[in-house]
Structures are given as C-alpha cells and as structure tokens.
Coordinates of C-alpha atoms in Angstrom, one line a residue:
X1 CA -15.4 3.2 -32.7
X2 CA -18.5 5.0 -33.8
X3 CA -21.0 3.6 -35.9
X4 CA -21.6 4.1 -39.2
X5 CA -25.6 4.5 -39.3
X6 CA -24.4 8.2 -37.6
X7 CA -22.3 9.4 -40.8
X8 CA -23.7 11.7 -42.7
X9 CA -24.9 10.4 -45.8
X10 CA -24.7 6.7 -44.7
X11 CA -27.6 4.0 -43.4
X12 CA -29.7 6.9 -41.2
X13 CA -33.5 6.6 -41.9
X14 CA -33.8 10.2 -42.9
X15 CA -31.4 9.8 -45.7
X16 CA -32.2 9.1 -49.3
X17 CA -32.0 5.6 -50.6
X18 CA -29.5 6.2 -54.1
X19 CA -31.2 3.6 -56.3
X20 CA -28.6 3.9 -59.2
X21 CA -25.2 3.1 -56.9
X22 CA -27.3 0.5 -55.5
X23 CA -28.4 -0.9 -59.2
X24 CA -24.9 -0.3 -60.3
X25 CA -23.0 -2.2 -57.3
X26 CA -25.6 -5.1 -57.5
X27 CA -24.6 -5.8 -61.6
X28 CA -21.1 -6.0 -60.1
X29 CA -22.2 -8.3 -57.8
X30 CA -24.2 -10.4 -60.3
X31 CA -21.1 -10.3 -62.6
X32 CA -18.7 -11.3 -59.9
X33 CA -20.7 -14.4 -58.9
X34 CA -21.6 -15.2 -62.5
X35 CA -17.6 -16.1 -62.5
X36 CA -17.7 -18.3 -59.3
X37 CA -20.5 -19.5 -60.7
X38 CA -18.5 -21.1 -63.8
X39 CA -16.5 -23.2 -61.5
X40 CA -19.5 -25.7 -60.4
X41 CA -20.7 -25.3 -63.8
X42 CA -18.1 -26.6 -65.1
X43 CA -18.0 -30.1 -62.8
X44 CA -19.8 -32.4 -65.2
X45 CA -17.7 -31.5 -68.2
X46 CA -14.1 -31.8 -65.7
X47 CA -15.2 -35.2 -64.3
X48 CA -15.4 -36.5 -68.3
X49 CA -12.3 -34.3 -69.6
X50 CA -10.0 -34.8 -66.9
X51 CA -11.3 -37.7 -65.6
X52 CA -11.9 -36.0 -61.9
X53 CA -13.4 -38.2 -58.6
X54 CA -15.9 -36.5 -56.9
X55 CA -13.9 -35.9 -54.1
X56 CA -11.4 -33.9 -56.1
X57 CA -14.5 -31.3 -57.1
X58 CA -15.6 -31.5 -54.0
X59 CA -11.7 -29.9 -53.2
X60 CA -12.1 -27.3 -56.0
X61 CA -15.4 -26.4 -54.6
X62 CA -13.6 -26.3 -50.9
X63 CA -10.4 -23.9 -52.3
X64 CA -12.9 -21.3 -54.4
X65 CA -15.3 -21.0 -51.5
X66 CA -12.5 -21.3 -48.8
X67 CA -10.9 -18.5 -50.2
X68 CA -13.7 -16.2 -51.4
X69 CA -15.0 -16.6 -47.8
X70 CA -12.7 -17.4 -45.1
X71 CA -10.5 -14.0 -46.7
X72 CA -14.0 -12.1 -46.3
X73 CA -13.8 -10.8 -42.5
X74 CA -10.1 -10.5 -42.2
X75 CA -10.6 -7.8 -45.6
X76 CA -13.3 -6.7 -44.1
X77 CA -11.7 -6.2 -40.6
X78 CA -9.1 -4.3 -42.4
X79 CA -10.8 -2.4 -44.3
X80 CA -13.3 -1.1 -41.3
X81 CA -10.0 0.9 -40.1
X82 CA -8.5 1.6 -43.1
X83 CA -10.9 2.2 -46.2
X84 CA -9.5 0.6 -49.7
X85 CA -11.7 1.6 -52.4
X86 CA -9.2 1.1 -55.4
X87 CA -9.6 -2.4 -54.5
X88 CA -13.2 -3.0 -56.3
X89 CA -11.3 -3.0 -59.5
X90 CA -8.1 -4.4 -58.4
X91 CA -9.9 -7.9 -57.0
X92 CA -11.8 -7.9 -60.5
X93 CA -8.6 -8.4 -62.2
X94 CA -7.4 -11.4 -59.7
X95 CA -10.8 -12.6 -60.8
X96 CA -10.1 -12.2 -64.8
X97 CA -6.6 -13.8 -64.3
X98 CA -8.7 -16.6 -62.6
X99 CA -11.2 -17.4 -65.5
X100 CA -7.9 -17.5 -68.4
X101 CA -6.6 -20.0 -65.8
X102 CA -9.7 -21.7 -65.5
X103 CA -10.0 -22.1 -69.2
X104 CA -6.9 -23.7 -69.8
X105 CA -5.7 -25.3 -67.0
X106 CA -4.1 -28.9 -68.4
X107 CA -4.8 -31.1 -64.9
X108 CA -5.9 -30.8 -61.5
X109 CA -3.7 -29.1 -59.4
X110 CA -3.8 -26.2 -62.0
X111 CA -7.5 -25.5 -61.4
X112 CA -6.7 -25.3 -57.9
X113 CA -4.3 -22.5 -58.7
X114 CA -6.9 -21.0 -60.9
X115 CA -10.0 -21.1 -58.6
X116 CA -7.8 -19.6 -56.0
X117 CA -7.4 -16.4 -58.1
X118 CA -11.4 -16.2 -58.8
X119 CA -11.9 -16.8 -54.9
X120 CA -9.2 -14.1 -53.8
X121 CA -10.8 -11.5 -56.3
X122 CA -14.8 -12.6 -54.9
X123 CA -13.1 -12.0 -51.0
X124 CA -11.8 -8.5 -51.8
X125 CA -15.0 -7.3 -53.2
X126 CA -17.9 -8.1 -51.3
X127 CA -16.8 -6.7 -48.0
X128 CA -16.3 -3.5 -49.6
X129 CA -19.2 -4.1 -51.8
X130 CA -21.2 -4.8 -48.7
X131 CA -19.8 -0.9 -48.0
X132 CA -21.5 0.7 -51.2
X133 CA -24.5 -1.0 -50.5
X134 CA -24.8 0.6 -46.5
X135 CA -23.8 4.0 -47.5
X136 CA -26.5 4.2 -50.7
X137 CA -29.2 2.3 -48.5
X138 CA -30.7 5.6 -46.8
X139 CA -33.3 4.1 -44.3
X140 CA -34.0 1.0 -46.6
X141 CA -31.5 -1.5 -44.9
X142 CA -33.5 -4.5 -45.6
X143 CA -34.4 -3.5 -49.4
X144 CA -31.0 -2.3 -50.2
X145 CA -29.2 -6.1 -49.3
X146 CA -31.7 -7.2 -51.2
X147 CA -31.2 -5.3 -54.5
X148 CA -27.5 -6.5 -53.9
X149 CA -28.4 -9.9 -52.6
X150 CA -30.2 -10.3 -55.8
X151 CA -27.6 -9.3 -57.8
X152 CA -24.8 -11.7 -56.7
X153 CA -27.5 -14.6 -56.7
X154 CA -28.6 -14.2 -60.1
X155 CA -25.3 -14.7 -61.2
X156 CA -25.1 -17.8 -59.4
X157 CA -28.1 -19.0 -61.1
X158 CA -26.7 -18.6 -64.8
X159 CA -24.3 -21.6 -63.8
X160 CA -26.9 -24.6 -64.6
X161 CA -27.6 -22.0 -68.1
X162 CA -24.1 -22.0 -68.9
X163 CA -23.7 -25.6 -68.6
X164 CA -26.2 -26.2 -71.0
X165 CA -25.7 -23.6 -73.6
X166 CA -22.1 -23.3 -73.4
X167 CA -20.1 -26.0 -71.5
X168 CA -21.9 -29.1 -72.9
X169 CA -21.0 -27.7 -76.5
X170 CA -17.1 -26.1 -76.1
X171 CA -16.2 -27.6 -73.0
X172 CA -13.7 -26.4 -70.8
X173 CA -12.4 -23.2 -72.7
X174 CA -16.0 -22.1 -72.9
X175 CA -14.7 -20.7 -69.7
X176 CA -13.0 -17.7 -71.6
X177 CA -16.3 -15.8 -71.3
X178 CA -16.2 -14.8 -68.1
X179 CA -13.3 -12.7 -68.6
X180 CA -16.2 -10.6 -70.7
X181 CA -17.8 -10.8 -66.9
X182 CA -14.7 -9.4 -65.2
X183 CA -14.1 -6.7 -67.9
X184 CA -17.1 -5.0 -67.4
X185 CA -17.1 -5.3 -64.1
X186 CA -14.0 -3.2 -63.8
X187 CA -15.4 -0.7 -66.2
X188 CA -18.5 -0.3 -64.0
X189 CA -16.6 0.2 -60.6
X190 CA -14.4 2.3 -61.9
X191 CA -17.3 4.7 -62.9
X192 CA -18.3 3.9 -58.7
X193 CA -15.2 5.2 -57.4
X194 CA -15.6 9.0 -57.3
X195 CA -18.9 8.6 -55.4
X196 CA -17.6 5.8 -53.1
X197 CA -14.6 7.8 -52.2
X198 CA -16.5 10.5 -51.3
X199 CA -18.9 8.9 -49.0
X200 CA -15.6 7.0 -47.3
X201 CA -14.6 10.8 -46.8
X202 CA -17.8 11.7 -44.8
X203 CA -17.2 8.8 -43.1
X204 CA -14.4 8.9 -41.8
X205 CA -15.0 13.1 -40.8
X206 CA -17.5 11.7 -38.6
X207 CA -15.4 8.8 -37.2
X208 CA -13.0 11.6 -36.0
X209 CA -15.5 13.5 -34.6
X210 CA -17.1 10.9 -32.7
X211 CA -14.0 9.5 -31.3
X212 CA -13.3 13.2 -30.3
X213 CA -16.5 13.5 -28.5
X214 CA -16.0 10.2 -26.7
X215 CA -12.8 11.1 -25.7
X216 CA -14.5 14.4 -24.0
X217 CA -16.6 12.5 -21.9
X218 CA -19.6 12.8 -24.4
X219 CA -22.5 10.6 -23.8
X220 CA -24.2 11.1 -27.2
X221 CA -22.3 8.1 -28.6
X222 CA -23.5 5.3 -30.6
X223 CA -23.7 1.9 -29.2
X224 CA -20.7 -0.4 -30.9
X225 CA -22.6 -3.6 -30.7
X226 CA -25.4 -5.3 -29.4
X227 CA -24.9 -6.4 -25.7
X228 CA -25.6 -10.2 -27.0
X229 CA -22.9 -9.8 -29.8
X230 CA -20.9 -12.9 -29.2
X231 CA -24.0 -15.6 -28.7
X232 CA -25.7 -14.0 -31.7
X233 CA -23.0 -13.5 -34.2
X234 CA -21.9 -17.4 -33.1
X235 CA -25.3 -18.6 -33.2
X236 CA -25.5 -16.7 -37.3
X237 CA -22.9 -18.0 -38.5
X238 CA -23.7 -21.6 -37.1
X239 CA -26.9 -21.0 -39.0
X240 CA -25.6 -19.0 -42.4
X241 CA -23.0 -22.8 -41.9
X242 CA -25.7 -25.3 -41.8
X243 CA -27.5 -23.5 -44.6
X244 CA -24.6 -23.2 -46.9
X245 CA -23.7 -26.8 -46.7
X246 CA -27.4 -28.0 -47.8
X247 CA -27.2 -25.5 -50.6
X248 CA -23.8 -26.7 -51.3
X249 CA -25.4 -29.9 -51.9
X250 CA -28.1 -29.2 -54.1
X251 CA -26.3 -26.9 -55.9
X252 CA -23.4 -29.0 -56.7
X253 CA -24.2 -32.7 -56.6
X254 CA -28.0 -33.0 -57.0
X255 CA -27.4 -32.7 -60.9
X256 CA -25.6 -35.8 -60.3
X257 CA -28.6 -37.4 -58.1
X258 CA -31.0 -36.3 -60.9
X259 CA -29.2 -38.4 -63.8
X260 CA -28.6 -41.5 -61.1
X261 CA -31.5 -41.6 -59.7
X262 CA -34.1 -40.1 -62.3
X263 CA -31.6 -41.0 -65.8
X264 CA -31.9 -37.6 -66.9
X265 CA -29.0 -36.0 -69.0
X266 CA -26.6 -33.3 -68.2
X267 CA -28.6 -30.9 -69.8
X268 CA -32.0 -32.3 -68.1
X269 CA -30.4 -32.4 -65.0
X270 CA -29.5 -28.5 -65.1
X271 CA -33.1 -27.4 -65.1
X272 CA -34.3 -28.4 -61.7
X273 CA -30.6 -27.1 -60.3
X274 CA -31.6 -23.6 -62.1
X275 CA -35.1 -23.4 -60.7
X276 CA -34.2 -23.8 -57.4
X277 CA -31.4 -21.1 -57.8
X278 CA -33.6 -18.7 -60.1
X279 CA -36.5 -19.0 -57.4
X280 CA -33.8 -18.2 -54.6
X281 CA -33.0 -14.8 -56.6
X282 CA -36.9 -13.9 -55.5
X283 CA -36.8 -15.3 -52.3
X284 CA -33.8 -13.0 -51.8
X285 CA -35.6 -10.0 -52.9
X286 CA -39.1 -10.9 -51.2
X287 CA -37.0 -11.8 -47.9
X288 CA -35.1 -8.5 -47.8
X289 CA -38.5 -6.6 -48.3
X290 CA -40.6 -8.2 -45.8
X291 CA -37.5 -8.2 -43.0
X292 CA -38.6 -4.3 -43.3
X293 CA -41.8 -5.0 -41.8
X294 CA -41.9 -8.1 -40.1
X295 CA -38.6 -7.7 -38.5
X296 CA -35.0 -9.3 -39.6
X297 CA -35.2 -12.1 -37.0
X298 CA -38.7 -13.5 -38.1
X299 CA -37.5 -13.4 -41.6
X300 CA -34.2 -15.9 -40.7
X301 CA -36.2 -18.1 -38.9
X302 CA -38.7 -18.5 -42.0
X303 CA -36.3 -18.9 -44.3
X304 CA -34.0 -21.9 -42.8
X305 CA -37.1 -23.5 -40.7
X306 CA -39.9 -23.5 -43.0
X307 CA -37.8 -24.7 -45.9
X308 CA -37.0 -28.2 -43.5
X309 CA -41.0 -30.1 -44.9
X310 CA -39.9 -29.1 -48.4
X311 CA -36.4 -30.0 -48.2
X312 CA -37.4 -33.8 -46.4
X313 CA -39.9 -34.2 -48.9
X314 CA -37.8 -33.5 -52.1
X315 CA -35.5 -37.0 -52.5
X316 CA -38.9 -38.8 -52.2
X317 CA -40.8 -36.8 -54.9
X318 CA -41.3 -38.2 -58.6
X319 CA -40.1 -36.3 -61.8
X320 CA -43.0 -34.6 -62.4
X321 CA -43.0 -32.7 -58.6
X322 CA -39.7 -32.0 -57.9
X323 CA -39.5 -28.7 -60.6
X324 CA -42.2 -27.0 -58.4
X325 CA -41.1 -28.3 -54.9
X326 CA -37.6 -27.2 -55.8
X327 CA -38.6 -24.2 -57.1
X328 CA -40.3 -23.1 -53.4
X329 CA -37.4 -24.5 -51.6
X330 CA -34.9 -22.3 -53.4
X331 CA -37.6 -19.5 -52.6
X332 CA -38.3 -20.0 -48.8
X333 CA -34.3 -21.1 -47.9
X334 CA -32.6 -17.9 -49.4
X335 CA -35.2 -15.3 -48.6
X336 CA -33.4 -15.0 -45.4
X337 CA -30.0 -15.0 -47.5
X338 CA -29.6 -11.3 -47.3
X339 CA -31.0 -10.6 -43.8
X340 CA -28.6 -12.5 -42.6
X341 CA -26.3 -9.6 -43.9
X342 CA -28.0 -7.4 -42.3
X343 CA -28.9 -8.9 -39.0
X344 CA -24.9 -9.1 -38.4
X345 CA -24.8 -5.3 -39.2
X346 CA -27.9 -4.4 -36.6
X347 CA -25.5 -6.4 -34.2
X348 CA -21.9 -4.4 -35.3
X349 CA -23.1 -1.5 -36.3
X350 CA -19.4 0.0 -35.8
X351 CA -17.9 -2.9 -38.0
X352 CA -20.0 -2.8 -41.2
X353 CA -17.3 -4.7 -43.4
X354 CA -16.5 -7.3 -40.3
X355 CA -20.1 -8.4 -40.0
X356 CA -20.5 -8.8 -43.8
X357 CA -17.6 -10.7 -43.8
X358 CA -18.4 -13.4 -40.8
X359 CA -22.0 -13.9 -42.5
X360 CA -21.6 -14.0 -46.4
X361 CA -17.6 -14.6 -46.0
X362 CA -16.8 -17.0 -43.0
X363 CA -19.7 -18.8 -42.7
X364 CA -19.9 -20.0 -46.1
X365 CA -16.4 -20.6 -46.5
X366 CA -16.8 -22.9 -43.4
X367 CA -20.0 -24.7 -45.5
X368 CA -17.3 -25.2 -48.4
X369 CA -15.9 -27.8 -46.2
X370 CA -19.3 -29.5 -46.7
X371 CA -18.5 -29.6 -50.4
X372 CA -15.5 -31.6 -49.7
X373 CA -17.1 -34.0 -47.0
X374 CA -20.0 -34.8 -49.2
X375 CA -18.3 -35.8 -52.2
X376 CA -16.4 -38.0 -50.0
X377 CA -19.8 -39.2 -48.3
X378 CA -21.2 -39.8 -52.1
X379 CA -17.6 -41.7 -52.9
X380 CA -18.3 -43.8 -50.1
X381 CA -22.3 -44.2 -49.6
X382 CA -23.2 -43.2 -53.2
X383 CA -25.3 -40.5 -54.0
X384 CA -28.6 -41.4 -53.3
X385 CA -27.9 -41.9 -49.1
X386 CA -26.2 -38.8 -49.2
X387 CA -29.0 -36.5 -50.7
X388 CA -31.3 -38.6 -48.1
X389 CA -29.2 -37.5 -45.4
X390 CA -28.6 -33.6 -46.2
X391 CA -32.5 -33.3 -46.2
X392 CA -32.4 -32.9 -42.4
X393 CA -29.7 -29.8 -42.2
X394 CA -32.5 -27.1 -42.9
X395 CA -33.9 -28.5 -39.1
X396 CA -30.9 -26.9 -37.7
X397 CA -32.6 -23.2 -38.5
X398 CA -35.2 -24.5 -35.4
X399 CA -31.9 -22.6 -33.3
X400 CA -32.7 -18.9 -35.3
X401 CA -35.6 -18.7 -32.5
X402 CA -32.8 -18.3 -29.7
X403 CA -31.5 -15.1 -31.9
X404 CA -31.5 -11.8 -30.2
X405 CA -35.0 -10.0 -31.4
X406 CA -34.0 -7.0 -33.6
X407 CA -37.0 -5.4 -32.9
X408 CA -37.9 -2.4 -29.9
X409 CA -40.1 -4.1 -27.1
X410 CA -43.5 -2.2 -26.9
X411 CA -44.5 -1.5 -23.2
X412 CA -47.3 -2.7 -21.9
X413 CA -49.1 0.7 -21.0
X414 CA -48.3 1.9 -24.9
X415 CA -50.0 -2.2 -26.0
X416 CA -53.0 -1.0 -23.5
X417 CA -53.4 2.5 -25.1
X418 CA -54.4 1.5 -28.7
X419 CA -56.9 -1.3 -27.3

C-alpha cells in the first residue's frame, strides 16, 4: 500500500499547512470530547443520586472509554481501505442520542447503554478526524496534532467546570447540554465534507497509481512501515497504556482524594482536577511544537519521564502546593499526548487511520480497564493507598528511551565538516 505523505495535497513538506480545516476539525474535536467529558463529570452527582459504588463508575468509565477506543483501530483499519467520510456527522448523532440518554437514564444499567452510544460516536470520529488533520497538515506534522490535540483536550477540561456550574446545581439532566455540543458539531462537519471528499479523491488517484507502479517493477515506492514496526508500535501503546491509567486516576478519583484527604467540597475539589487538565491543553500544544525541532521521540520521553518527580511528590504536598505542582504535571505528562499520534504515523505511514487508532484508540481503551481496577483498589484499600500507589506509573515512560529514533542519523564526515 503506498503512503499517504506521497498524495498530492496530503502531509508532503512542500505543501501548504490549511489552518482553517485544521481550526475547524479541532472545535469538532473539542466538542466531541466536551461530551465524553460529561460522563466523569457527572460521577459525584451519580454516586449521591443513584446511590453508585465506586466500582460501578469505575464500569461506566471502562464501557465509554472501552468503546470510544478499543472501536478506534478496527474503524480506522477499515477506513484506510475504504474512505467513509459521511461518517463525521453520522457518529455525532450516536453521540447526541448518547447525551438524551445520559440525561435521563433512571438506574445503572441504563447509563451503560447510554455511555455506549457517546463512546461509539467518539470511535467513529477520531480515526477519520485523525485523516483531516494529515491531509490539512502540509509539512507541519507535529503542529497540526497539536492544533487538534488541543482541541479534543480542552473539551476534556470543561468537565471539572461543568461540575461546578452546572451539575452541582441541576444534577443529572444538566446533561441535556451537550446535545447543543453534538448539534454543532454536525453543523460544522457537514460544512468539512466537500473539502474532505476531495482530498480522499486525490488520495486515492495516487493510491492507484502507486500500486500500478509497484506492480511494474517500480522502485520509486514509498516505504509502508518502519523496519522496527512491531517493537515500536508495542512498546507505544505499552506507554500511551501506562499513561492513560495514571491520568485515569487523577482525572477521575483524585476529586474524591481531595475532599477525603484535604475535606474540600465538590466544587473545591474540581479546581485542582481542572488545572491539571487545563495545563495539559498547553502541554499538548507546546509538546506538538517542540517535537518539530527536537524530534518526536525526545518529546515522548519528556513528557511520561519527567512528569515521574512531580507525580511522586503530589500525594505528599499540602493544600497550598498541589494547584501549582498539578498544574506542571498536567503540562509535562500530555505534551507528549499528541506526538504519540504522530510517532505511530512516522512508523505506518501507509496506515494513517490504523496508527491513530492503536495510540489515541487502543491504548487508551486498554487504560480504561485501569478505571475499573482502581475503583476496585479504592473499594478495597481506600483512596488514600491507591493515589499513593499510581504515583509510580509515570516511571514506566523510563522504556520511551528503547523507542526507534525518528530522526536521520548525521554521518560522521558531515558532524566533522561544520567543526
């Protein structure tokens, strides 16, 4: 299969970067995780309402992310043979059906339903999202994740907000909103389409072509994947997994830890979960940037390594510290959040919706089983040993060294030249 970066108009570094697609696909983004976002937000006001254990959120967390992400490569597989661009808007409407749920679902096993719906709408839409953003990139790989990156994380970050402003004060219907979120997200990737559909077009003209020329015996053929593909895309997602379940953790239960351990209130407890989620929004951005120049590789093994001191230091902190320490740890882990994206494309460069898929797809949807085992683990050990314990999964990025370097190795004669 040829690679992408070869179409004409797609990821080539002589091509233009198209700032409004990218600007337009990223307020998607931020609108489709605004909605997954409602579902954690919503876990203090379900454990009073419906009188919820903390395993059972823990399962709704595992059932949204399980099925937003596991469904992630096996769309995105699909779709790398067969393009489905009227999809963006049809997953949206899964999505809205999924907030109407959420808002009035009477008992437990009808927010599983519901969540299920929002999850199956987020799965359909990021590979191809993932898409848009490659073909409107130009020869900005690393700046045009982030722009996306951003997008979907600032939406994660308006859950703690909505807690406070909106939850706390109508409860579970205050969930009805996010249709709003869904609504205009349909109305903006419906104005995508035409361009989209285009691009897909000069895609797949050069697909033919270079399939043609390959089966002439031509040797000007891109290179499918890196000749390290398997270690590297296993070592990625072991990463993008150990990551995942530490942000599952603060993102989810350390509200929890906060009015345990600290006897703040729901609504105190929301602004340390937001700062270290707002922060991670710049990190993204600033991560995505610098992976330009310092190289894709460096940038994941920054992001997960250096944030292990802050991370082990954080449970141990008084009141007054943890807003800023939080705030740098939400900076430092997810500026690698959207190199991870593209790291996995620089390996399968032929399988653009694939490697999106196995890193912002499978990997977290395998971290979503954290959800589950750590409200089990707070069930059982309560959760001031647990929060103890999950400081130490950032030391896992230590591995991100044994990655594949993305970068050309410079000869020695060439090193010698310029001294």
């Amino acid at each position: 299969m040829a690679t992408i970066a070869g179409a004409k108009g797609a990821a080539n570094p002589g091509t233009k970067t198209v700032l409004p697609v990218l600007f337009a696909i990223s307020l998607v983004h931020m609108l489709n995780d605004s909605m997954q976002a409602v579902v954690p937000a919503l876990y203090p006001i379900l454990q009073e309402s419906l009188s919820l254990s903390m395993v059972q959120l823990g399962w709704i967390g595992f059932m949204i992310n399980m099925t937003s992400s596991v469904m992630q490569p096996v769309v995105g597989a699909y779709s790398d043979k067969r393009t489905l661009p009227n999809m963006l808007p049809i997953g949206m409407g899964l999505s809205l059906i999924g907030m109407v749920g959420l808002a009035f679902s009477p008992h437990f096993w009808m927010l599983l339903l519901a969540v299920v719906f929002i999850g199956l709408g987020s799965a359909i839409f990021h590979p191809e999202g993932s898409r848009v953003v490659y073909f409107a990139a130009g020869g900005r790989r690393g700046f045009a994740q982030s722009i996306y990156q951003v997008g979907g994380n600032a939406g994660s970050t308006l859950g703690p907000l909505m807690t406070a402003l909106i939850f706390v004060h109508l409860g579970q219907i205050g969930a009805i909103w996010g249709t709003l979120f869904a609504g205009f997200a349909i109305a903006v990737l419906l104005g995508l389409l035409p361009w989209y559909k285009r691009k897909l077009a000069e895609w797949e003209e050069h697909r033919t072509k270079n399939a043609a020329a390959r089966a002439a015996g031509s040797t000007v053929v891109e290179k499918a994947s890196h000749p390290r593909l398997k270690f590297a895309m296993g070592m990625l997602v072991f990463l993008v997994f150990a990551r995942s379940w530490y942000h599952s953790g603060i993102g989810s239960f350390y509200q929890f830890y906060l009015k345990f351990d600290y006897g703040l209130t729901t609504q105190q407890a929301q602004i340390p979960v937001f700062l270290f989620l707002a922060a991670g929004v710049l990190g993204t951005f600033f991560g995505g940037v610098l992976a330009d120049r310092f190289g894709l590789k460096n940038m994941i093994v920054f992001s997960i390594a250096g944030a292990s001191p802050l991370a082990l230091l954080l449970p141990h902190l008084p009141l007054f510290w943890v807003y800023p320490l939080i705030a740098l740890l939400g900076f430092v882990i997810l500026s690698g959040f959207s190199v991870s994206v593209v790291y996995a494309q620089f390996l399968m460069p032929a399988n653009v919706g694939m490697a999106s898929g196995l890193t912002t797809g499978l990997a977290f949807g395998m971290g979503a089983i954290g959800g589950v085992a750590l409200g089990q683990a707070i069930d059982m050990f309560g959760i001031n040993d647990v929060m103890f314990a999950i400081s130490f999964f950032p030391l896992v990025g230590l591995f991100a060294l044994l990655l594949p370097s993305d970068r050309p190795k410079k000869k020695w004669g060439s090193l010698l030249g310029k001294v």
